[in-house]
Amino acid sequence: MRIYKAKDYKDMSRKAANILSAQIIMKPNAVLGLATGSTPEGLYAQLIDWYQKGDLDFSKVISVNLDEYYGLSPESEQSYRYFMNHHLFDHVNIQTENTHLPNGLELDVKKEVARYTELIRSFDGIDMQLLGIGHNGHVGFNEPDTAFETQIHCVDLTESTIEANKRFFASADEVPKKAYTLGIKSIMQAKKILLVCSGADKADILYRALFGPVTPEVPASILQMHNDLIVVADEAALSKFPEELFD
Ligand code: GLP
């Protein structure tokens, strides 16, 4: 595991964008596992900026998103498809047909899980998986106590996740109760993982995830076992980590 300490959110976004860009430069047809949430927004804005300056080319990039709300249409402003179009895809030269998310409108879970599993298999896996972390240690929508062996699946969201994500909806009642997500095992199969984290409110969970026991109670703790995990976090999020780690 390599941990890069950033000064603040802006610096974290730039450092993480540098790592993702290096992946695209080294492998122009890279398969990127992308994530939503407020944490990667600055990273995406930085990628757009470099694209506009002519420093990045997304024409061959393939993206596979981590998760999507069950029952939401791509046009819904709260869907992750809408988020990705708005925060990245509409502003760079990625080909729409190369951008993939679970289909929230497919209500037949078995069918959608089979489709998305086969899609990722057909790409020969994910080169770099970008991840944020939830306050309860969830990654994607893998809530505490999800078995580490889980592949792509449809989950019942916990109250705390619904609470945390209600800020994007008119009220908590409107937050879908279920979501499709890559499972812990699918995430661990990515060749590289880039975890981004910002803010004092994530300091405890980030420490537990990276230095606590590896346990399904903290889904992100399994990332300690990945052989190519890169963490970019700001000082506030790393405040519980011993200083000497960063000498
Ligand atoms: C959501 C997403 C996760 C994300 C998490 C943290 O539940 N499904 O992929 O990592 O929230 O989001 P934020 O970065 O806004 O704190």
PDB file of C-alpha atoms in Angstrom, residues 47-186:
ATOM      1  CA  LEU A  47      -8.982  15.635 -15.680  1.00  0.00           C
ATOM      2  CA  ILE A  48     -11.350  17.822 -17.730  1.00  0.00           C
ATOM      3  CA  ASP A  49      -8.936  20.733 -17.394  1.00  0.00           C
ATOM      4  CA  TRP A  50      -5.984  18.672 -18.630  1.00  0.00           C
ATOM      5  CA  TYR A  51      -8.111  17.279 -21.463  1.00  0.00           C
ATOM      6  CA  GLN A  52      -9.051  20.823 -22.533  1.00  0.00           C
ATOM      7  CA  LYS A  53      -5.385  21.801 -22.511  1.00  0.00           C
ATOM      8  CA  GLY A  54      -4.655  18.898 -24.864  1.00  0.00           C
ATOM      9  CA  ASP A  55      -2.753  16.836 -22.300  1.00  0.00           C
ATOM     10  CA  LEU A  56      -5.131  13.894 -22.084  1.00  0.00           C
ATOM     11  CA  ASP A  57      -6.934  11.759 -24.627  1.00  0.00           C
ATOM     12  CA  PHE A  58      -9.926   9.641 -23.620  1.00  0.00           C
ATOM     13  CA  SER A  59     -10.772   8.415 -27.138  1.00  0.00           C
ATOM     14  CA  LYS A  60      -9.850   4.803 -26.381  1.00  0.00           C
ATOM     15  CA  VAL A  61     -10.608   4.747 -22.657  1.00  0.00           C
ATOM     16  CA  ILE A  62     -13.261   2.354 -21.411  1.00  0.00           C
ATOM     17  CA  SER A  63     -15.070   3.139 -18.166  1.00  0.00           C
ATOM     18  CA  VAL A  64     -17.004   0.817 -15.929  1.00  0.00           C
ATOM     19  CA  ASN A  65     -18.734   2.412 -12.979  1.00  0.00           C
ATOM     20  CA  LEU A  66     -18.926   0.888  -9.561  1.00  0.00           C
ATOM     21  CA  ASP A  67     -22.571   1.279  -8.784  1.00  0.00           C
ATOM     22  CA  GLU A  68     -25.998   2.658  -9.672  1.00  0.00           C
ATOM     23  CA  TYR A  69     -29.266   3.139  -7.817  1.00  0.00           C
ATOM     24  CA  TYR A  70     -31.881   0.486  -8.520  1.00  0.00           C
ATOM     25  CA  GLY A  71     -34.959   1.959 -10.181  1.00  0.00           C
ATOM     26  CA  LEU A  72     -33.481   5.310 -11.243  1.00  0.00           C
ATOM     27  CA  SER A  73     -33.424   6.234 -14.914  1.00  0.00           C
ATOM     28  CA  PRO A  74     -30.254   7.653 -16.506  1.00  0.00           C
ATOM     29  CA  GLU A  75     -32.108  10.968 -16.968  1.00  0.00           C
ATOM     30  CA  SER A  76     -32.783  11.319 -13.259  1.00  0.00           C
ATOM     31  CA  GLU A  77     -30.424  13.943 -11.846  1.00  0.00           C
ATOM     32  CA  GLN A  78     -29.679  11.695  -8.873  1.00  0.00           C
ATOM     33  CA  SER A  79     -28.641   8.712 -10.980  1.00  0.00           C
ATOM     34  CA  TYR A  80     -24.964   7.908 -11.156  1.00  0.00           C
ATOM     35  CA  ARG A  81     -25.190   7.903 -14.974  1.00  0.00           C
ATOM     36  CA  TYR A  82     -26.298  11.533 -14.790  1.00  0.00           C
ATOM     37  CA  PHE A  83     -23.495  12.305 -12.318  1.00  0.00           C
ATOM     38  CA  MET A  84     -20.851  10.777 -14.577  1.00  0.00           C
ATOM     39  CA  ASN A  85     -22.139  12.528 -17.715  1.00  0.00           C
ATOM     40  CA  HIS A  86     -22.283  15.810 -15.863  1.00  0.00           C
ATOM     41  CA  HIS A  87     -18.956  15.576 -14.018  1.00  0.00           C
ATOM     42  CA  LEU A  88     -16.819  13.905 -16.680  1.00  0.00           C
ATOM     43  CA  PHE A  89     -18.149  12.180 -19.778  1.00  0.00           C
ATOM     44  CA  ASP A  90     -19.853  15.201 -21.395  1.00  0.00           C
ATOM     45  CA  HIS A  91     -16.645  17.240 -21.127  1.00  0.00           C
ATOM     46  CA  VAL A  92     -13.999  14.881 -22.544  1.00  0.00           C
ATOM     47  CA  ASN A  93     -13.640  12.838 -25.729  1.00  0.00           C
ATOM     48  CA  ILE A  94     -14.601   9.491 -24.211  1.00  0.00           C
ATOM     49  CA  GLN A  95     -16.933   7.594 -26.555  1.00  0.00           C
ATOM     50  CA  THR A  96     -20.382   7.209 -25.029  1.00  0.00           C
ATOM     51  CA  GLU A  97     -20.506   3.565 -26.072  1.00  0.00           C
ATOM     52  CA  ASN A  98     -17.352   2.992 -24.027  1.00  0.00           C
ATOM     53  CA  THR A  99     -18.953   4.266 -20.821  1.00  0.00           C
ATOM     54  CA  HIS A 100     -20.708   1.657 -18.717  1.00  0.00           C
ATOM     55  CA  LEU A 101     -22.794   1.643 -15.552  1.00  0.00           C
ATOM     56  CA  PRO A 102     -25.218  -0.866 -14.125  1.00  0.00           C
ATOM     57  CA  ASN A 103     -28.644  -0.244 -15.647  1.00  0.00           C
ATOM     58  CA  GLY A 104     -30.800   1.073 -12.801  1.00  0.00           C
ATOM     59  CA  LEU A 105     -33.921   0.570 -14.888  1.00  0.00           C
ATOM     60  CA  GLU A 106     -33.369  -3.170 -15.210  1.00  0.00           C
ATOM     61  CA  LEU A 107     -35.532  -4.491 -12.424  1.00  0.00           C
ATOM     62  CA  ASP A 108     -34.615  -8.104 -13.110  1.00  0.00           C
ATOM     63  CA  VAL A 109     -31.629  -8.322 -10.755  1.00  0.00           C
ATOM     64  CA  LYS A 110     -30.380 -11.681 -12.014  1.00  0.00           C
ATOM     65  CA  LYS A 111     -30.388 -10.457 -15.588  1.00  0.00           C
ATOM     66  CA  GLU A 112     -28.563  -7.200 -14.825  1.00  0.00           C
ATOM     67  CA  VAL A 113     -25.983  -8.873 -12.613  1.00  0.00           C
ATOM     68  CA  ALA A 114     -25.272 -11.402 -15.389  1.00  0.00           C
ATOM     69  CA  ARG A 115     -24.983  -8.641 -18.018  1.00  0.00           C
ATOM     70  CA  TYR A 116     -22.597  -6.469 -15.992  1.00  0.00           C
ATOM     71  CA  THR A 117     -20.496  -9.425 -14.873  1.00  0.00           C
ATOM     72  CA  GLU A 118     -20.080 -10.575 -18.465  1.00  0.00           C
ATOM     73  CA  LEU A 119     -19.266  -7.032 -19.603  1.00  0.00           C
ATOM     74  CA  ILE A 120     -16.376  -6.674 -17.153  1.00  0.00           C
ATOM     75  CA  ARG A 121     -15.148 -10.167 -17.953  1.00  0.00           C
ATOM     76  CA  SER A 122     -15.123  -9.280 -21.658  1.00  0.00           C
ATOM     77  CA  PHE A 123     -12.722  -6.397 -20.919  1.00  0.00           C
ATOM     78  CA  ASP A 124     -10.292  -8.697 -19.178  1.00  0.00           C
ATOM     79  CA  GLY A 125     -10.750  -6.879 -15.889  1.00  0.00           C
ATOM     80  CA  ILE A 126     -10.323  -3.341 -14.604  1.00  0.00           C
ATOM     81  CA  ASP A 127      -6.899  -1.678 -14.904  1.00  0.00           C
ATOM     82  CA  MET A 128      -7.469   0.973 -12.250  1.00  0.00           C
ATOM     83  CA  GLN A 129     -10.403   1.143  -9.862  1.00  0.00           C
ATOM     84  CA  LEU A 130     -11.106   4.533  -8.304  1.00  0.00           C
ATOM     85  CA  LEU A 131     -12.820   4.379  -4.899  1.00  0.00           C
ATOM     86  CA  GLY A 132     -14.193   6.691  -2.274  1.00  0.00           C
ATOM     87  CA  ILE A 133     -15.103   5.500   1.201  1.00  0.00           C
ATOM     88  CA  GLY A 134     -18.361   5.909   3.112  1.00  0.00           C
ATOM     89  CA  HIS A 135     -18.493   6.906   6.795  1.00  0.00           C
ATOM     90  CA  ASN A 136     -19.297   3.322   7.746  1.00  0.00           C
ATOM     91  CA  GLY A 137     -16.412   1.994   5.644  1.00  0.00           C
ATOM     92  CA  HIS A 138     -18.508   1.065   2.638  1.00  0.00           C
ATOM     93  CA  VAL A 139     -16.923   0.927  -0.788  1.00  0.00           C
ATOM     94  CA  GLY A 140     -19.198   1.143  -3.792  1.00  0.00           C
ATOM     95  CA  PHE A 141     -22.418   0.205  -2.033  1.00  0.00           C
ATOM     96  CA  ASN A 142     -20.937  -2.721  -0.130  1.00  0.00           C
ATOM     97  CA  GLU A 143     -22.304  -2.080   3.312  1.00  0.00           C
ATOM     98  CA  PRO A 144     -20.796  -3.423   6.554  1.00  0.00           C
ATOM     99  CA  ASP A 145     -21.016  -7.200   6.906  1.00  0.00           C
ATOM    100  CA  THR A 146     -21.064  -7.859   3.174  1.00  0.00           C
ATOM    101  CA  ALA A 147     -19.133 -11.079   2.541  1.00  0.00           C
ATOM    102  CA  PHE A 148     -15.739 -10.425   0.982  1.00  0.00           C
ATOM    103  CA  GLU A 149     -16.514 -13.081  -1.663  1.00  0.00           C
ATOM    104  CA  THR A 150     -19.428 -11.072  -3.068  1.00  0.00           C
ATOM    105  CA  GLN A 151     -19.335 -10.262  -6.770  1.00  0.00           C
ATOM    106  CA  ILE A 152     -21.674  -7.845  -8.572  1.00  0.00           C
ATOM    107  CA  HIS A 153     -24.989  -7.745  -6.733  1.00  0.00           C
ATOM    108  CA  CYS A 154     -27.999  -5.668  -5.738  1.00  0.00           C
ATOM    109  CA  VAL A 155     -27.911  -4.420  -2.137  1.00  0.00           C
ATOM    110  CA  ASP A 156     -30.356  -3.020   0.396  1.00  0.00           C
ATOM    111  CA  LEU A 157     -28.881   0.307   1.477  1.00  0.00           C
ATOM    112  CA  THR A 158     -28.389   0.908   5.193  1.00  0.00           C
ATOM    113  CA  GLU A 159     -30.084   3.763   7.020  1.00  0.00           C
ATOM    114  CA  SER A 160     -26.724   5.526   7.437  1.00  0.00           C
ATOM    115  CA  THR A 161     -26.022   5.457   3.698  1.00  0.00           C
ATOM    116  CA  ILE A 162     -29.536   6.675   2.898  1.00  0.00           C
ATOM    117  CA  GLU A 163     -29.010   9.442   5.487  1.00  0.00           C
ATOM    118  CA  ALA A 164     -25.623  10.394   3.984  1.00  0.00           C
ATOM    119  CA  ASN A 165     -26.901  10.412   0.408  1.00  0.00           C
ATOM    120  CA  LYS A 166     -30.202  12.195   1.041  1.00  0.00           C
ATOM    121  CA  ARG A 167     -28.385  15.491   0.447  1.00  0.00           C
ATOM    122  CA  PHE A 168     -28.654  14.768  -3.275  1.00  0.00           C
ATOM    123  CA  PHE A 169     -32.420  14.159  -3.087  1.00  0.00           C
ATOM    124  CA  ALA A 170     -35.428  16.264  -2.073  1.00  0.00           C
ATOM    125  CA  SER A 171     -35.849  14.087   1.036  1.00  0.00           C
ATOM    126  CA  ALA A 172     -34.635  10.803   2.562  1.00  0.00           C
ATOM    127  CA  ASP A 173     -37.860   9.149   1.348  1.00  0.00           C
ATOM    128  CA  GLU A 174     -36.777   9.709  -2.237  1.00  0.00           C
ATOM    129  CA  VAL A 175     -33.436   7.931  -1.861  1.00  0.00           C
ATOM    130  CA  PRO A 176     -33.764   4.517  -3.517  1.00  0.00           C
ATOM    131  CA  LYS A 177     -33.574   1.680  -1.011  1.00  0.00           C
ATOM    132  CA  LYS A 178     -31.524  -0.574  -3.257  1.00  0.00           C
ATOM    133  CA  ALA A 179     -28.545  -0.293  -5.567  1.00  0.00           C
ATOM    134  CA  TYR A 180     -26.447  -2.368  -7.919  1.00  0.00           C
ATOM    135  CA  THR A 181     -22.790  -2.477  -6.991  1.00  0.00           C
ATOM    136  CA  LEU A 182     -19.602  -4.249  -7.850  1.00  0.00           C
ATOM    137  CA  GLY A 183     -18.947  -6.593  -4.943  1.00  0.00           C
ATOM    138  CA  ILE A 184     -15.871  -6.607  -2.739  1.00  0.00           C
ATOM    139  CA  LYS A 185     -14.401  -9.484  -4.724  1.00  0.00           C
ATOM    140  CA  SER A 186     -14.995  -7.713  -8.054  1.00  0.00           C
TER     141      SER A 186
END
